[in-house]
Tab-separated table of C-alpha atoms in Angstrom:
chain	number	residue	atom	x	y	z
A	1429	MET	CA	-4.997	-22.349	-20.889
A	1430	ALA	CA	-5.344	-23.924	-24.319
A	1431	LYS	CA	-6.053	-20.961	-26.583
A	1432	GLU	CA	-8.180	-23.029	-28.945
A	1433	LYS	CA	-10.503	-23.902	-26.042
A	1434	CYS	CA	-11.064	-20.315	-24.929
A	1435	PRO	CA	-14.205	-18.650	-26.280
A	1436	LEU	CA	-14.243	-15.130	-27.689
A	1437	VAL	CA	-14.670	-12.945	-24.613
A	1438	GLY	CA	-16.797	-9.834	-25.010
A	1439	VAL	CA	-15.984	-6.862	-22.775
A	1440	LEU	CA	-18.781	-4.326	-22.376
A	1441	ALA	CA	-17.178	-1.065	-23.503
A	1442	LEU	CA	-19.758	1.569	-22.549
A	1443	GLN	CA	-18.024	2.896	-19.425
A	1444	GLY	CA	-15.298	2.180	-16.912
A	1445	ALA	CA	-12.006	0.299	-17.089
A	1446	PHE	CA	-12.919	-1.956	-20.012
A	1447	ARG	CA	-9.504	-1.453	-21.655
A	1448	GLU	CA	-7.796	-2.764	-18.523
A	1449	HIS	CA	-10.017	-5.876	-18.587
A	1450	VAL	CA	-9.167	-6.418	-22.265
A	1451	ALA	CA	-5.447	-6.045	-21.504
A	1452	ALA	CA	-5.594	-8.577	-18.642
A	1453	LEU	CA	-7.500	-11.121	-20.750
A	1454	GLU	CA	-5.241	-10.733	-23.769
A	1455	LYS	CA	-2.169	-11.046	-21.528
A	1456	LEU	CA	-3.521	-14.502	-20.694
A	1457	GLY	CA	-3.998	-15.355	-24.366
A	1458	ALA	CA	-7.777	-14.931	-24.544
A	1459	PRO	CA	-9.382	-13.527	-27.717
A	1460	THR	CA	-11.487	-10.457	-26.882
A	1461	ARG	CA	-13.935	-8.045	-28.466
A	1462	GLU	CA	-15.192	-4.719	-27.117
A	1463	VAL	CA	-19.004	-4.724	-27.067
A	1464	ARG	CA	-20.734	-1.398	-27.781
A	1465	GLN	CA	-23.687	-2.476	-29.908
A	1466	LEU	CA	-26.042	-5.419	-30.117
A	1467	LYS	CA	-24.286	-6.762	-33.210
A	1468	ASP	CA	-21.042	-7.034	-31.210
A	1469	LEU	CA	-22.587	-9.941	-29.279
A	1470	ASP	CA	-22.426	-12.149	-32.392
A	1471	GLY	CA	-19.953	-14.971	-31.803
A	1472	ILE	CA	-19.265	-14.023	-28.184
A	1473	GLY	CA	-18.843	-17.042	-25.894
A	1474	ALA	CA	-18.255	-15.224	-22.595
A	1475	MET	CA	-18.728	-11.709	-21.260
A	1476	VAL	CA	-17.056	-9.278	-18.869
A	1477	ILE	CA	-18.997	-6.320	-17.462
A	1478	PRO	CA	-16.642	-3.694	-15.979
A	1479	GLY	CA	-17.137	-0.985	-13.381
A	1480	GLY	CA	-18.759	2.359	-14.094
A	1481	GLU	CA	-22.071	3.880	-13.008
A	1482	SER	CA	-24.533	1.008	-12.787
A	1483	THR	CA	-27.689	3.099	-13.287
A	1484	THR	CA	-26.310	4.642	-16.482
A	1485	MET	CA	-24.945	1.333	-17.737
A	1486	GLY	CA	-28.278	-0.391	-17.125
A	1487	LYS	CA	-30.151	2.329	-19.002
A	1488	LEU	CA	-27.704	2.131	-21.911
A	1489	LEU	CA	-28.071	-1.664	-22.079
A	1490	VAL	CA	-31.835	-1.201	-22.397
A	1491	ASP	CA	-31.600	1.680	-24.904
A	1492	LEU	CA	-29.122	-0.227	-27.096
A	1493	GLY	CA	-31.258	-3.365	-27.063
A	1494	ILE	CA	-28.486	-5.393	-25.417
A	1495	MET	CA	-30.107	-6.114	-22.033
A	1496	GLU	CA	-32.546	-8.868	-23.012
A	1497	PRO	CA	-30.297	-10.753	-25.497
A	1498	LEU	CA	-27.428	-10.676	-23.000
A	1499	ARG	CA	-29.662	-11.917	-20.176
A	1500	ALA	CA	-30.934	-14.748	-22.368
A	1501	ARG	CA	-27.395	-15.843	-23.213
A	1502	ILE	CA	-26.299	-15.838	-19.573
A	1503	GLU	CA	-29.406	-17.779	-18.541
A	1504	ALA	CA	-28.552	-20.281	-21.294
A	1505	GLY	CA	-25.134	-20.856	-19.683
A	1506	MET	CA	-22.755	-18.270	-21.140
A	1507	PRO	CA	-20.022	-17.436	-18.579
A	1508	VAL	CA	-20.066	-13.853	-17.307
A	1509	TYR	CA	-17.896	-11.871	-14.931
A	1510	GLY	CA	-18.932	-8.523	-13.446
A	1511	SER	CA	-16.708	-6.191	-11.412
A	1512	CYS	CA	-18.109	-3.371	-9.223
A	1513	ALA	CA	-20.966	-1.897	-11.326
A	1514	GLY	CA	-20.901	-5.171	-13.263
A	1515	LEU	CA	-21.652	-6.989	-10.011
A	1516	ILE	CA	-24.592	-4.666	-9.343
A	1517	LEU	CA	-26.035	-5.268	-12.814
A	1518	LEU	CA	-25.778	-9.037	-12.362
A	1519	CYS	CA	-27.558	-9.137	-8.970
A	1520	ARG	CA	-31.233	-10.035	-8.744
A	1521	HIS	CA	-31.894	-7.535	-5.937
A	1522	ILE	CA	-30.429	-4.037	-5.468
A	1523	GLU	CA	-31.141	-2.491	-2.085
A	1524	GLY	CA	-33.484	0.487	-2.437
A	1525	SER	CA	-33.416	0.560	-6.242
A	1526	GLU	CA	-35.528	-0.599	-9.163
A	1527	GLN	CA	-32.885	0.379	-11.742
A	1528	PRO	CA	-32.493	-1.802	-14.852
A	1529	ARG	CA	-30.373	-4.915	-14.243
A	1530	LEU	CA	-29.645	-8.316	-15.692
A	1531	GLY	CA	-30.750	-9.949	-12.414
A	1532	VAL	CA	-29.132	-13.318	-13.126
A	1533	LEU	CA	-27.162	-13.678	-9.863
A	1534	ASP	CA	-29.159	-14.824	-6.828
A	1535	ALA	CA	-27.865	-12.116	-4.498
A	1536	THR	CA	-28.771	-8.794	-2.885
A	1537	VAL	CA	-26.313	-5.921	-3.236
A	1538	ARG	CA	-25.892	-2.499	-1.616
A	1539	ARG	CA	-24.399	0.176	-3.878
A	1540	ASN	CA	-21.563	2.451	-2.687
A	1541	ALA	CA	-21.433	0.467	0.559
A	1542	PHE	CA	-17.948	1.656	1.515
A	1543	GLY	CA	-18.629	5.364	0.956
A	1544	ARG	CA	-17.640	7.913	-1.647
A	1545	GLN	CA	-14.743	8.062	-4.115
A	1546	VAL	CA	-12.450	9.484	-1.414
A	1547	ASP	CA	-13.145	6.398	0.710
A	1548	SER	CA	-11.610	4.087	-1.921
A	1549	PHE	CA	-9.083	1.633	-0.517
A	1550	GLU	CA	-6.964	-1.397	-1.279
A	1551	ALA	CA	-6.887	-4.683	0.611
A	1552	ASP	CA	-5.061	-7.980	0.319
A	1553	LEU	CA	-7.661	-10.728	0.044
A	1554	VAL	CA	-7.178	-14.403	0.675
A	1555	ILE	CA	-9.074	-16.204	-2.084
A	1556	PRO	CA	-8.530	-19.972	-1.796
A	1557	ALA	CA	-9.674	-20.524	-5.401
A	1558	LEU	CA	-6.621	-18.517	-6.546
A	1559	GLY	CA	-4.067	-20.148	-4.250
A	1560	PRO	CA	-2.566	-19.301	-0.859
A	1561	GLU	CA	-0.968	-15.982	-1.878
A	1562	PRO	CA	-3.182	-12.957	-0.979
A	1563	MET	CA	-4.465	-10.974	-3.929
A	1564	PRO	CA	-4.382	-7.146	-4.047
A	1565	ALA	CA	-7.887	-5.757	-4.504
A	1566	VAL	CA	-8.891	-2.172	-5.339
A	1567	PHE	CA	-12.247	-0.939	-4.000
A	1568	ILE	CA	-13.685	2.238	-5.582
A	1569	ARG	CA	-17.181	3.332	-4.483
A	1570	ALA	CA	-17.600	-0.391	-4.090
A	1571	PRO	CA	-20.811	-2.345	-3.545
A	1572	VAL	CA	-21.136	-5.089	-0.956
A	1573	ILE	CA	-23.189	-8.253	-1.136
A	1574	LEU	CA	-25.734	-8.386	1.671
A	1575	ALA	CA	-27.293	-11.803	1.035
A	1576	THR	CA	-26.895	-14.750	-1.304
A	1577	GLY	CA	-29.085	-17.628	-2.404
A	1578	PRO	CA	-28.278	-21.286	-1.704
A	1579	GLY	CA	-26.540	-21.802	-5.047
A	1580	VAL	CA	-24.085	-18.925	-4.577
A	1581	GLU	CA	-20.570	-19.563	-3.264
A	1582	VAL	CA	-18.845	-16.713	-1.430
A	1583	ILE	CA	-15.179	-16.819	-2.426
A	1584	ALA	CA	-13.875	-13.652	-0.721
A	1585	ARG	CA	-14.903	-11.438	2.169
A	1586	VAL	CA	-13.738	-8.230	3.874
A	1587	GLU	CA	-14.502	-6.929	7.358
A	1588	MET	CA	-16.937	-4.027	7.447
A	1589	ASP	CA	-18.406	-2.494	10.613
A	1590	GLY	CA	-17.312	-5.515	12.623
A	1591	ALA	CA	-18.913	-8.037	10.265
A	1592	GLU	CA	-17.554	-10.086	7.375
A	1593	ARG	CA	-19.125	-9.049	4.070
A	1594	ALA	CA	-19.031	-10.918	0.772
A	1595	VAL	CA	-17.062	-9.144	-1.975
A	1596	ALA	CA	-16.577	-11.992	-4.466
A	1597	VAL	CA	-19.101	-14.677	-5.376
A	1598	ARG	CA	-19.678	-17.411	-7.916
A	1599	GLU	CA	-22.926	-19.022	-9.009
A	1600	GLY	CA	-22.135	-21.674	-11.589
A	1601	ARG	CA	-20.646	-19.822	-14.564
A	1602	ILE	CA	-21.483	-16.382	-13.114
A	1603	LEU	CA	-18.606	-14.622	-11.314
A	1604	ALA	CA	-18.765	-11.225	-9.601
A	1605	THR	CA	-16.546	-9.006	-7.456
A	1606	SER	CA	-16.968	-5.724	-5.577
A	1607	PHE	CA	-13.363	-4.872	-6.398
A	1608	HIS	CA	-11.300	-4.205	-9.539
A	1609	PRO	CA	-8.689	-6.899	-10.298
A	1610	GLU	CA	-8.098	-5.259	-13.680
A	1611	LEU	CA	-6.436	-2.304	-11.920
A	1612	THR	CA	-3.608	-4.446	-10.514
A	1613	PRO	CA	-0.886	-6.457	-12.307
A	1614	ASP	CA	-2.218	-9.657	-10.706
A	1615	THR	CA	-4.068	-11.590	-13.425
A	1616	ARG	CA	-5.101	-14.565	-11.303
A	1617	PHE	CA	-8.737	-13.517	-11.095
A	1618	HIS	CA	-9.041	-13.194	-14.870
A	1619	ARG	CA	-7.327	-16.571	-15.233
A	1620	TYR	CA	-9.887	-18.017	-12.824
A	1621	PHE	CA	-12.690	-16.622	-15.000
A	1622	LEU	CA	-11.110	-18.086	-18.137
A	1623	ASP	CA	-10.838	-21.434	-16.342
A	1624	ILE	CA	-14.594	-21.212	-15.703
A	1625	CYS	CA	-15.078	-20.471	-19.411
A	1626	THR	CA	-13.120	-23.552	-20.473
A	1627	GLY	CA	-14.552	-25.825	-17.787
A	1628	ALA	CA	-11.252	-26.077	-15.892
A	1629	ALA	CA	-12.715	-24.490	-12.737
């Protein structure tokens, strides 16, 4: 990646493994900034929303005045990547919930679809966009995508209750995963997001 082409990547730093996302992005040479207040959005050209508790994160985004400006930027074309709770906040529909959300991804999500914290697991996922080598994926109280609109590409699935469920999707410059790539040493998913940011993917 040409460093001069990469935008400043904001990482929402209200909850969750935001430091691990920052570390993965900086390992790849991307400039980053932790976003805690509205003013931190100034100059940001891309955004990462980490895991955490989606209801709390949504409420904080509203209370801090970040929700609407961030939504407007994404709708104007700013690349965004959400993992776990970040995925939930990006989805237009959340099963059984009216909690605050950005609602920019044409998909329906079910929270905590794989069970409680003790039901967390790891899986090797084949993601053709990253190459033939399977990628380790960590699922923690993970959501699952139940339905997607026509403009959404499913890029990874896992088997659940005898059916294949979407756990990674892309809609234009919006990327989302049920799992946590930032908790593994494999940086290919963050590289893929940066390639979206620079127009290389």
